[in-house]
Amino acid sequence: MQRRALVALAGAGLIGAVAAGGALATSTTPGQALPSMTGDLKRRAAAFPQPVRVGDLAGRAVLGPMEAQPLYGRVDAPPVVRGADGTLFLVVTRAGWLGLGAWMGLGGTPAAVPLDDAALLGEHIALVGLTRAELDALPSFRDAGAAPVPADTVIRMGIVGPFH
Amino acid sequence: MSATYATTQPAAPGRARRRMHPLPVRIMHWTNVVAMAIMIPSGWGIYNDSVIVHGLHFPEEVRLGAWAAPSLLWHFAGMWLLMANGLAYLAYGIATGRFRERLLPIRVADIVQTVRETLRLHLAHEDLTTYNAVQKLLYIVVILAGISQVVTGLAIWKPVQFSGLVSLLGGFQTARLLHFIGMAVIVGFVVVHVALALLVPRTLAAMVTGGPELAARRDAR
Amino acid sequence: MIRSPFRPQAVPDAGILDNHRALVRQVTRRGMFRRGISLGALTMLTGCNLSDDASVDAALRAVSAFNDKVQALLFDPNKLAPTYPESMVLKPPRFNAYYPIDKVRPVDGATWKLEVSGRVSDRAPWTTARLAALPQTDMVIRHVCVEGWDYIGEWSGPTLKSFLHSVGADLNARYVAFHTADDYPSSIDMATALHPQTLLALTYARETLPDPYGYPVRLRTSTKLGYKNPKWITAIEVTNDYPGGFWEKSGFGWFAGI
């Protein structure tokens, strides 16, 4: 929590500096994935799936697969649900306007992301199978009809390295 | 021209003339400009490999170094210049009494008054040799930010050898964040500092020529 | 445009880029120094012509070599890196290499042999069983990447020191060099090689090292940046001749102590 406050402070300081000086630092356009990414990345991430405890996923940042690592959302609790047909979904609270939804724990509606559209990026999650627009277009997820997977269950997820 | 400088008086007989910015200060100021021009954009290049503020990323045009390795080379070369110059500046400022003379005392009432005057667009800058309360505060903040950058930089560079320092700062990632905040503070200062220097070009000239001569030391304060 | 040291933007095939990496780097570096000229004050005050990328690069690398010496002086062979409770271990750990995850080529542990060469008295190759028979050390340490990210991991295996003793290595030699199945040469100083938290890691979080993290054996040293921890090690050499390393050729510092 303290770290988030510090991040907010840093952001505010930097935004202040930029506003005063005029675009010394700029952000890359969010949602602009590297061209080869979407389909390719999902295939790559699936190459060496690793075991992960479901409970360990709660609260993780969900990031865009690009150098600026934009925050798309955060993993909800319970983190994983099983659909009626047995498919696993990662429940992600979307960042929404200015990223505040997932950042400060405000607003942000949850969406169910097919597990293989997400991959482990260290302590974060990278969205490898959906663009931000596709994530934001997903219907708001309600847990009716989907069973939460117990926290101690070990599932397998794809992994990726840093994006540059 | 010199008549407008309120504090300008003939130098005391037998004493060397004191300039507003003595030569060592001018040399250290411009050396610091070089150090900043190396450390800040190379730091942005290093930052890019693992962002701290998600979504914030520095475009190639403003970075020093096309990718992490040259940025790191610049940063770890520039650090010596920054440290040597910074230590010399601190030693000089303390030993000659310049810090005490220019930056102290600083009173809350004075800051409030200066801010109020500034908002009314009454900025008194006829006398370059005396800093107003806000200037004093900004200089103190940026000096502290510079010291903080060296300390947090050491913690990030050697988190095992200086593990005690890292714990004191709240952990490795917090040290990185503090290093980033220190950069933001310094960049913010530079923006204001350069903007004001361009608005009052005499200040810029003074940092080259030394500026007006100073009155005798106001030790009484 | 090369965007990263660790994740070259590998389109359409990483192999093509690998073969021309040095050239690509050189080209981008040149662009960088041209932009550097715009820092007029810098050019003026340093006396260097920044457009001459070779001389600037050489100067920067000379400072880097000097920094390596400073780092060796700062290195305290008796200072242990902080350790953490097992509950803080990130499972699974972060993957990283100079190529994307799908280019990982798993090593067959059954046929794998670790070659030993250089200033050692016993050059007999090692098997995983032999490494596992050495006394095992378990440590929960922070992995710090040059990129700025970190995580806490639990590694175990024999100390490199015990291995070097077993092969009768010349402990006064300057370097221990590594060769790997993914063509990632690396090397460290002897003082670090003998540090009690420098392991030939065989497990992560008490499980056999998974393929993407260097099975069957990788180096894990608590006192260096991540890129000094080669994975999928196939040969260890004790030498007095500077062996360099994969990223060091591109400008990363060699000592890389933390």
XYZ file of C-alpha atoms in Angstrom:
643
model
C 0.000 0.000 0.000
C 2.836 2.321 0.993
C 4.648 1.475 -2.209
C 1.597 2.323 -4.244
C 1.374 5.674 -2.528
C 5.027 6.288 -3.382
C 4.416 5.295 -6.972
C 1.526 7.730 -7.077
C 3.809 10.410 -5.664
C 6.489 9.663 -8.230
C 3.916 9.753 -10.982
C 2.557 13.056 -9.739
C 6.062 14.515 -9.514
C 6.916 13.422 -12.982
C 3.646 14.563 -14.445
C 4.304 17.925 -12.798
C 7.749 18.102 -14.305
C 6.436 17.186 -17.719
C 3.596 19.665 -17.520
C 6.039 22.416 -16.602
C 8.646 21.585 -19.158
C 6.583 20.246 -21.994
C 6.994 16.628 -22.902
C 10.441 15.812 -21.611
C 9.169 12.353 -21.000
C 6.341 10.801 -22.891
C 4.489 7.584 -22.694
C 4.163 5.231 -25.586
C 0.678 4.877 -26.927
C -1.065 2.332 -24.757
C -2.499 -0.617 -26.582
C 0.050 -0.395 -29.346
C 1.462 -3.905 -29.294
C 4.562 -4.835 -31.229
C 3.451 -6.022 -34.659
C 4.523 -9.644 -34.388
C 3.021 -10.029 -30.984
C -0.491 -11.122 -30.550
C -0.824 -14.580 -32.065
C 2.881 -15.263 -31.989
C 3.316 -14.355 -28.365
C 0.511 -16.605 -27.198
C 2.091 -19.536 -29.039
C 5.495 -18.779 -27.514
C 4.161 -18.380 -23.998
C 2.645 -21.855 -24.216
C 6.018 -23.511 -24.930
C 6.967 -24.314 -21.327
C 3.927 -24.044 -19.040
C 4.846 -24.019 -15.355
C 2.935 -24.970 -12.217
C 1.535 -22.112 -10.178
C -0.636 -22.079 -7.067
C -3.968 -20.406 -7.777
C -3.908 -18.422 -4.530
C -0.536 -16.921 -5.487
C -2.133 -15.186 -8.473
C -4.464 -12.917 -6.486
C -3.634 -9.238 -6.731
C -1.012 -9.567 -9.458
C -0.683 -6.744 -11.961
C -1.926 -7.624 -15.452
C 0.346 -5.882 -17.957
C 0.391 -5.237 -21.668
C 3.089 -7.232 -23.515
C 5.192 -4.234 -24.505
C 8.120 -2.239 -23.234
C 6.060 0.406 -21.431
C 4.278 -2.402 -19.535
C 0.957 -0.553 -19.288
C -1.276 -1.714 -16.487
C -4.411 -3.333 -17.886
C -5.788 -4.570 -14.611
C -5.236 -6.734 -11.582
C -6.036 -10.340 -10.823
C -9.133 -10.554 -8.665
C -9.887 -12.838 -5.741
C -10.756 -15.605 -6.293
C -8.199 -15.466 -9.105
C -9.311 -18.430 -11.199
C -12.746 -19.825 -12.019
C -13.836 -22.904 -13.934
C -16.499 -22.423 -16.581
C -19.376 -24.799 -17.177
C -17.368 -26.677 -19.852
C -14.325 -27.003 -17.587
C -12.323 -24.162 -19.150
C -10.239 -22.128 -16.700
C -10.503 -18.351 -16.633
C -8.371 -15.758 -14.896
C -10.556 -13.118 -13.253
C -9.124 -9.682 -13.964
C -10.359 -6.379 -12.567
C -9.847 -3.985 -15.451
C -7.861 -0.845 -14.880
C -10.449 1.342 -16.581
C -10.084 5.101 -16.815
C -6.465 6.228 -16.374
C -5.655 2.886 -14.816
C -7.184 3.993 -11.544
C -9.579 1.050 -11.322
C -6.959 -1.560 -10.683
C -4.379 0.805 -9.313
C -6.156 2.332 -6.407
C -8.739 -0.403 -6.035
C -11.485 1.905 -7.307
C -14.215 1.005 -9.728
C -12.917 -1.347 -12.397
C -15.172 -4.141 -13.568
C -14.013 -7.766 -13.525
C -13.643 -9.814 -16.706
C -12.994 -13.524 -17.204
C -9.904 -14.012 -19.363
C -9.212 -17.453 -20.824
C -6.206 -18.734 -18.893
C -4.105 -19.355 -21.997
C -4.482 -15.694 -23.014
C -2.427 -14.808 -19.940
C 1.136 -15.788 -19.031
C 3.380 -15.412 -16.006
C 5.882 -12.558 -16.234
C 7.801 -12.945 -12.996
C 5.529 -11.675 -10.234
C 3.217 -10.102 -12.814
C 0.840 -11.417 -15.460
C 1.219 -10.513 -19.121
C -1.805 -10.485 -21.359
C -0.559 -12.410 -24.380
C -3.736 -13.443 -26.191
C -5.919 -10.339 -25.971
C -5.353 -6.712 -26.800
C -6.388 -4.083 -24.337
C -9.396 -3.242 -26.464
C -10.434 -6.897 -26.475
C -10.017 -7.083 -22.704
C -12.085 -3.954 -22.188
C -14.758 -5.308 -24.533
C -15.259 -8.485 -22.495
C -18.581 -8.531 -20.656
C -18.510 -7.841 -16.963
C -17.917 -11.139 -15.237
C -20.335 -12.411 -12.619
C -19.460 -15.553 -10.758
C -22.837 -17.176 -11.376
C -22.249 -20.359 -13.345
C -18.489 -20.412 -12.814
C -16.927 -22.235 -9.896
C -13.988 -20.622 -8.083
C -10.911 -22.859 -8.147
C -9.617 -23.407 -4.580
C -6.547 -21.320 -3.683
C -4.352 -24.361 -3.027
C -4.961 -25.889 -6.453
C -1.863 -25.959 -8.648
C -2.562 -25.126 -12.292
C -0.182 -24.727 -15.226
C 0.327 -21.407 -16.963
C 2.551 -20.234 -19.793
C 5.557 -18.060 -19.001
C 7.208 -15.190 -20.845
C 10.293 -13.072 -20.368
C 10.491 -9.265 -20.310
C 9.233 -7.348 -23.362
C 11.520 -4.920 -25.067
C 23.667 49.080 -15.108
C 25.456 48.300 -11.878
C 23.540 51.050 -10.151
C 20.472 48.863 -10.142
C 22.117 46.289 -7.933
C 21.045 47.341 -4.491
C 23.855 45.620 -2.695
C 26.641 46.646 -5.014
C 29.161 48.709 -3.186
C 32.806 49.481 -3.809
C 34.952 46.611 -2.645
C 36.524 47.108 0.720
C 40.039 48.463 0.334
C 42.701 45.794 0.485
C 40.202 42.959 0.029
C 39.799 40.909 -3.097
C 36.625 41.711 -4.982
C 33.934 39.138 -4.313
C 31.762 38.187 -7.205
C 28.244 36.869 -6.876
C 29.401 33.595 -8.435
C 33.106 33.033 -7.721
C 35.008 31.111 -10.367
C 34.895 27.740 -8.532
C 31.093 27.994 -8.343
C 30.836 28.711 -12.052
C 33.120 25.804 -12.942
C 31.182 23.449 -10.684
C 27.849 24.699 -12.006
C 28.713 23.978 -15.626
C 30.406 20.707 -14.734
C 27.164 19.772 -13.058
C 25.249 20.645 -16.219
C 27.389 18.084 -18.043
C 26.883 15.530 -15.265
C 23.091 16.045 -15.417
C 23.120 15.812 -19.209
C 24.758 12.401 -18.831
C 23.008 10.996 -15.778
C 19.371 11.904 -16.482
C 18.933 10.689 -20.094
C 21.135 7.627 -19.534
C 19.061 6.850 -16.431
C 15.948 6.983 -18.607
C 17.537 4.417 -20.893
C 18.147 2.101 -17.945
C 14.651 2.732 -16.561
C 13.037 1.588 -19.798
C 14.070 -2.034 -19.315
C 11.836 -2.332 -16.280
C 9.393 0.501 -15.867
C 8.426 1.830 -12.443
C 5.336 3.795 -13.461
C 3.403 1.405 -15.695
C 2.833 2.966 -19.076
C 5.618 5.550 -18.648
C 8.451 4.913 -21.009
C 11.120 7.233 -22.439
C 11.324 7.507 -26.231
C 14.651 6.966 -27.927
C 14.977 10.646 -28.861
C 15.441 11.753 -25.250
C 17.610 8.875 -24.037
C 21.366 8.685 -23.901
C 22.174 5.224 -25.174
C 20.341 3.266 -27.848
C 19.723 0.392 -25.436
C 20.583 -0.595 -21.899
C 24.309 -1.351 -22.288
C 25.423 2.072 -23.588
C 23.016 3.791 -21.188
C 24.626 1.876 -18.334
C 28.120 2.713 -19.599
C 27.218 6.416 -19.654
C 25.533 6.279 -16.265
C 28.434 4.509 -14.560
C 30.952 6.887 -16.141
C 28.878 9.985 -15.362
C 28.499 8.934 -11.735
C 32.150 9.735 -11.046
C 31.778 13.224 -12.470
C 28.572 13.771 -10.492
C 30.078 12.510 -7.247
C 33.415 14.324 -7.544
C 31.758 17.580 -8.532
C 29.020 17.208 -5.930
C 31.483 16.560 -3.123
C 33.611 19.518 -4.216
C 30.501 21.725 -4.296
C 29.346 20.653 -0.837
C 32.834 21.080 0.615
C 33.150 24.507 -0.994
C 29.681 25.628 0.066
C 30.287 24.656 3.657
C 33.926 25.776 3.932
C 33.397 29.226 2.414
C 30.111 29.822 4.167
C 28.340 30.253 0.827
C 25.493 27.923 1.786
C 24.936 29.753 5.074
C 25.143 33.130 3.381
C 22.896 32.383 0.425
C 20.476 29.739 1.592
C 19.910 30.635 5.236
C 17.920 31.735 7.065
C 14.757 30.468 5.471
C 11.471 31.382 7.105
C 7.993 30.053 6.393
C 6.587 33.599 6.454
C 9.081 34.631 3.764
C 8.113 31.684 1.582
C 4.424 32.560 1.906
C 5.170 36.171 1.056
C 7.273 35.274 -1.981
C 4.608 32.916 -3.283
C 2.003 35.634 -2.782
C 4.112 38.177 -4.660
C 4.782 35.709 -7.423
C 1.071 35.058 -7.860
C 0.552 38.801 -8.171
C 3.351 38.771 -10.748
C 5.473 41.008 -8.545
C 8.732 39.135 -8.849
C 11.547 41.220 -7.498
C 14.654 40.238 -9.365
C 16.556 43.490 -9.539
C 18.992 42.158 -6.986
C 20.424 38.935 -8.296
C 22.741 38.484 -5.370
C 20.068 37.772 -2.792
C 17.857 34.735 -3.171
C 14.226 35.009 -2.172
C 12.734 32.437 0.163
C 11.355 30.239 -2.623
C 14.695 30.254 -4.419
C 16.416 29.279 -1.180
C 13.952 26.460 -0.662
C 14.329 25.186 -4.229
C 18.115 25.200 -4.026
C 18.053 23.378 -0.709
C 15.595 20.800 -2.079
C 17.635 20.157 -5.212
C 20.888 19.844 -3.247
C 19.205 17.317 -0.970
C 17.758 15.519 -4.014
C 21.260 15.317 -5.498
C 22.623 13.797 -2.296
C 19.665 11.429 -2.201
C 20.367 10.334 -5.787
C 23.911 9.332 -4.850
C 22.737 7.436 -1.766
C 19.852 5.626 -3.497
C 22.072 5.040 -6.528
C 24.659 3.309 -4.347
C 21.916 1.155 -2.843
C 20.690 0.069 -6.279
C 24.217 -0.489 -7.584
C 25.345 -2.616 -4.616
C 22.265 -3.992 -2.863
C 24.299 -6.822 -1.309
C 27.459 -4.957 -0.292
C 25.295 -2.103 1.047
C 22.416 -4.301 2.185
C 22.030 -2.270 5.383
C 21.430 0.854 3.346
C 18.872 -0.970 1.188
C 16.950 -2.094 4.285
C 17.070 1.458 5.610
C 15.572 2.704 2.351
C 12.800 0.107 2.537
C 14.052 -2.553 0.124
C 15.506 -2.786 -3.365
C 12.439 -1.743 -5.336
C 11.721 1.124 -2.945
C 15.316 2.302 -3.406
C 14.723 2.230 -7.179
C 11.521 4.167 -6.723
C 13.253 6.770 -4.529
C 15.980 7.079 -7.174
C 13.256 7.692 -9.740
C 11.484 10.256 -7.540
C 14.811 12.030 -6.974
C 15.210 12.235 -10.753
C 11.694 13.655 -11.107
C 12.438 16.295 -8.457
C 15.679 17.271 -10.194
C 14.036 17.376 -13.630
C 11.256 19.520 -12.182
C 13.867 21.850 -10.700
C 15.810 22.030 -13.960
C 12.671 22.961 -15.878
C 11.856 25.831 -13.506
C 15.504 26.880 -13.170
C 16.128 27.013 -16.916
C 12.800 28.741 -17.588
C 13.577 31.461 -15.049
C 17.159 31.852 -16.299
C 15.791 32.414 -19.797
C 13.220 34.902 -18.486
C 15.930 36.854 -16.669
C 18.960 36.399 -18.943
C 21.177 38.439 -16.632
C 21.211 35.459 -14.283
C 22.524 33.271 -17.054
C 25.220 35.809 -17.895
C 26.162 36.017 -14.227
C 26.836 32.282 -14.160
C 29.335 32.844 -16.990
C 30.989 36.118 -16.026
C 30.624 35.900 -12.264
C 27.942 38.551 -11.986
C 27.886 41.671 -9.861
C 30.341 42.309 -7.085
C 29.103 41.606 -3.631
C 28.808 43.846 -0.642
C 30.769 42.970 2.457
C 29.570 39.808 4.118
C 26.399 40.212 6.096
C 27.690 38.252 9.016
C 25.448 40.100 11.413
C 22.515 38.024 10.223
C 15.998 -0.959 -33.894
C 17.231 -3.142 -31.089
C 15.032 -2.495 -28.128
C 16.587 -4.629 -25.514
C 19.547 -6.597 -24.379
C 17.517 -9.469 -23.073
C 14.654 -9.617 -25.437
C 15.710 -8.731 -28.891
C 12.541 -8.197 -30.803
C 12.843 -11.475 -32.612
C 10.874 -11.208 -35.825
C 10.468 -13.430 -37.682
C 13.086 -15.773 -36.344
C 15.498 -15.137 -33.497
C 18.260 -16.984 -35.299
C 18.535 -14.422 -38.061
C 18.971 -11.652 -35.557
C 21.468 -13.645 -33.525
C 23.750 -13.990 -36.493
C 23.812 -10.258 -37.133
C 23.592 -9.031 -33.592
C 26.962 -7.313 -33.501
C 26.257 -5.461 -36.727
C 22.811 -4.346 -35.613
C 24.203 -3.138 -32.299
C 26.935 -1.193 -34.028
C 24.463 0.513 -36.311
C 22.149 1.560 -33.485
C 25.076 2.729 -31.409
C 26.169 4.960 -34.230
C 22.691 6.510 -34.327
C 22.862 7.052 -30.621
C 26.099 8.970 -30.771
C 24.833 11.148 -33.589
C 21.950 12.144 -31.389
C 24.504 12.715 -28.668
C 26.007 15.547 -30.701
C 22.923 17.603 -29.995
C 24.098 17.751 -26.419
C 26.272 20.672 -27.446
C 27.515 21.529 -24.013
C 28.624 17.988 -23.507
C 30.711 17.965 -26.650
C 32.234 21.293 -25.748
C 33.123 20.499 -22.181
C 34.315 16.928 -22.410
C 36.543 17.610 -25.351
C 35.364 14.386 -26.931
C 33.941 14.340 -30.377
C 30.788 12.384 -29.778
C 30.314 11.768 -33.452
C 33.386 9.547 -33.297
C 31.586 6.644 -31.782
C 34.635 4.388 -31.602
C 36.602 6.715 -29.353
C 33.651 7.461 -27.095
C 32.812 3.788 -26.870
C 36.438 3.005 -26.049
C 36.501 5.704 -23.357
C 33.263 4.465 -21.816
C 34.526 0.895 -21.813
C 37.778 2.026 -20.199
C 35.746 3.600 -17.388
C 33.759 0.362 -17.185
C 37.006 -1.615 -16.815
C 38.063 0.795 -14.080
C 34.659 0.297 -12.435
C 35.267 -3.466 -12.509
C 38.376 -2.891 -10.377
C 36.482 -0.624 -7.991
C 33.769 -3.270 -7.720
C 36.332 -5.978 -6.971
C 37.617 -3.761 -4.127
C 34.077 -3.199 -2.829
C 33.388 -6.933 -2.878
C 33.628 -8.403 0.603
C 34.183 -12.174 0.277
C 32.830 -12.709 3.776
C 29.696 -10.625 3.394
C 26.582 -12.744 2.940
C 23.672 -11.487 0.914
C 20.431 -11.162 2.880
C 18.336 -14.334 2.929
C 14.564 -14.546 3.188
C 11.886 -16.911 4.496
C 10.739 -19.637 2.109
C 7.251 -18.118 2.131
C 8.598 -15.223 0.038
C 9.867 -17.445 -2.789
C 8.331 -16.649 -6.184
C 7.008 -19.841 -7.784
C 7.680 -20.262 -10.616
C 10.620 -17.858 -10.977
C 10.890 -15.292 -13.749
C 12.147 -16.576 -17.078
C 14.849 -14.666 -18.888
C 17.338 -15.360 -21.664
C 18.647 -13.576 -24.741
C 15.978 -15.290 -26.830
C 12.263 -15.897 -26.392
C 10.927 -18.729 -24.256
C 9.986 -20.972 -27.188
C 13.659 -21.071 -28.276
C 14.679 -22.873 -25.092
C 16.354 -26.154 -26.012
C 15.933 -28.578 -23.090
C 18.984 -30.583 -22.087
C 18.728 -34.339 -21.581
C 19.906 -34.868 -18.016
C 20.521 -38.587 -18.565
C 23.196 -38.046 -21.215
C 24.391 -34.633 -19.970
C 28.033 -34.374 -18.916
C 29.792 -31.450 -17.309
C 33.249 -30.976 -18.796
C 36.042 -29.557 -16.637
C 39.124 -27.892 -18.056
C 41.913 -25.412 -17.447
C 43.848 -25.183 -14.205
C 42.393 -28.287 -12.530
C 43.988 -31.603 -11.577
C 40.961 -33.803 -12.294
C 39.334 -33.349 -15.693
C 36.917 -36.243 -15.461
C 33.450 -35.162 -16.631
C 30.641 -34.912 -14.081
C 27.138 -36.344 -14.096
C 24.099 -34.941 -12.276
C 24.336 -37.834 -9.798
C 27.904 -36.906 -8.934
C 26.954 -33.246 -8.419
C 24.023 -34.314 -6.253
C 26.400 -36.409 -4.144
C 28.377 -33.328 -3.068
C 27.142 -31.581 0.104
C 24.082 -29.506 -0.852
C 23.482 -25.911 0.210
C 20.027 -24.320 0.160
C 19.610 -20.546 -0.034
C 16.707 -18.132 -0.410
C 18.176 -15.033 -2.036
C 17.165 -12.069 -4.138
C 17.796 -12.262 -7.869
C 18.601 -8.778 -9.175
C 18.525 -8.222 -12.919
C 20.475 -5.423 -14.576
C 17.125 -4.386 -16.051
C 15.874 -3.430 -12.595
C 13.459 -6.217 -11.725
C 14.061 -8.678 -8.951
C 12.504 -11.664 -7.221
C 13.229 -13.934 -4.309
C 14.179 -17.467 -5.202
C 15.220 -20.629 -3.411
C 18.128 -22.489 -4.926
C 20.103 -25.510 -3.853
C 23.057 -27.502 -5.028
C 26.757 -27.856 -4.210
C 28.734 -24.680 -3.641
C 30.998 -23.867 -6.559
C 33.768 -23.803 -3.947
C 33.210 -27.458 -3.025
C 33.128 -28.356 -6.712
C 36.385 -26.496 -7.372
C 37.974 -28.293 -4.416
C 36.763 -31.629 -5.801
C 38.388 -31.071 -9.181
C 41.613 -29.840 -7.627
C 41.287 -26.367 -9.108
C 44.021 -23.778 -8.777
C 42.212 -21.469 -6.359
C 44.731 -18.726 -7.080
C 43.641 -18.588 -10.693
C 41.804 -15.422 -11.650
C 38.680 -16.639 -13.418
C 36.118 -19.395 -13.530
C 34.498 -19.560 -16.962
C 31.297 -21.303 -18.022
C 30.067 -22.684 -21.302
C 26.422 -23.475 -21.770
C 24.078 -25.415 -24.014
C 22.504 -22.126 -25.180
C 25.838 -20.605 -26.273
C 25.936 -18.100 -23.452
C 29.571 -17.929 -22.344
C 30.092 -16.314 -18.958
C 32.797 -15.917 -16.361
C 33.306 -14.712 -12.800
C 36.253 -13.784 -10.584
C 37.706 -16.430 -8.257
C 36.748 -14.491 -5.107
C 33.084 -14.678 -6.110
C 33.466 -18.311 -7.186
C 34.583 -19.154 -3.637
C 31.788 -17.157 -1.954
C 29.590 -19.409 0.242
C 26.465 -18.239 -1.666
C 27.758 -19.219 -5.094
C 26.092 -22.489 -6.055
C 25.879 -24.884 -8.938
C 22.121 -24.932 -8.538
C 20.290 -28.185 -9.207
C 16.899 -27.283 -7.740
C 14.491 -24.374 -7.432
C 12.049 -24.257 -4.522
C 13.223 -27.797 -3.641
C 12.159 -29.190 -7.031
C 14.467 -30.267 -9.841
C 15.323 -27.227 -11.941
C 12.637 -26.921 -14.665
C 13.821 -26.722 -18.284
C 13.423 -22.953 -18.842
C 15.527 -22.169 -15.785
C 18.629 -24.129 -16.745
C 18.147 -27.853 -16.117
C 20.244 -29.728 -15.158
C 22.599 -27.174 -13.648
C 22.992 -23.434 -13.586
C 25.045 -20.959 -11.620
C 23.373 -18.968 -8.850
C 25.480 -16.429 -7.077
C 23.963 -14.013 -4.578
C 26.546 -11.313 -5.202
C 26.164 -10.688 -8.917
C 23.558 -9.416 -11.344
C 21.344 -11.982 -13.036
C 23.233 -12.049 -16.319
C 26.269 -13.506 -14.498
C 24.272 -16.668 -13.748
C 24.572 -18.899 -16.805
C 22.011 -21.667 -17.242
C 22.322 -25.140 -18.845
C 26.031 -25.263 -17.978
C 28.028 -27.788 -20.029
C 31.635 -26.915 -19.174
C 33.596 -25.162 -16.439
C 37.083 -23.832 -16.985
C 39.536 -22.414 -14.453
C 41.812 -19.921 -16.155
C 44.018 -16.854 -15.868
C 43.046 -15.581 -19.306
C 40.123 -13.164 -19.326
C 37.199 -15.185 -20.708
C 34.626 -12.369 -21.090
C 30.999 -13.206 -21.628
C 27.979 -12.928 -23.899
C 26.644 -9.518 -22.803
C 30.039 -8.179 -21.836
C 30.955 -8.151 -25.523
C 28.058 -5.749 -26.109
C 29.082 -3.383 -23.341
C 27.683 -4.723 -20.089
C 30.193 -4.556 -17.248
C 32.111 -7.750 -16.575
C 32.308 -7.712 -12.778
C 28.594 -6.950 -12.303
C 28.764 -7.274 -8.531
C 25.805 -6.260 -6.413
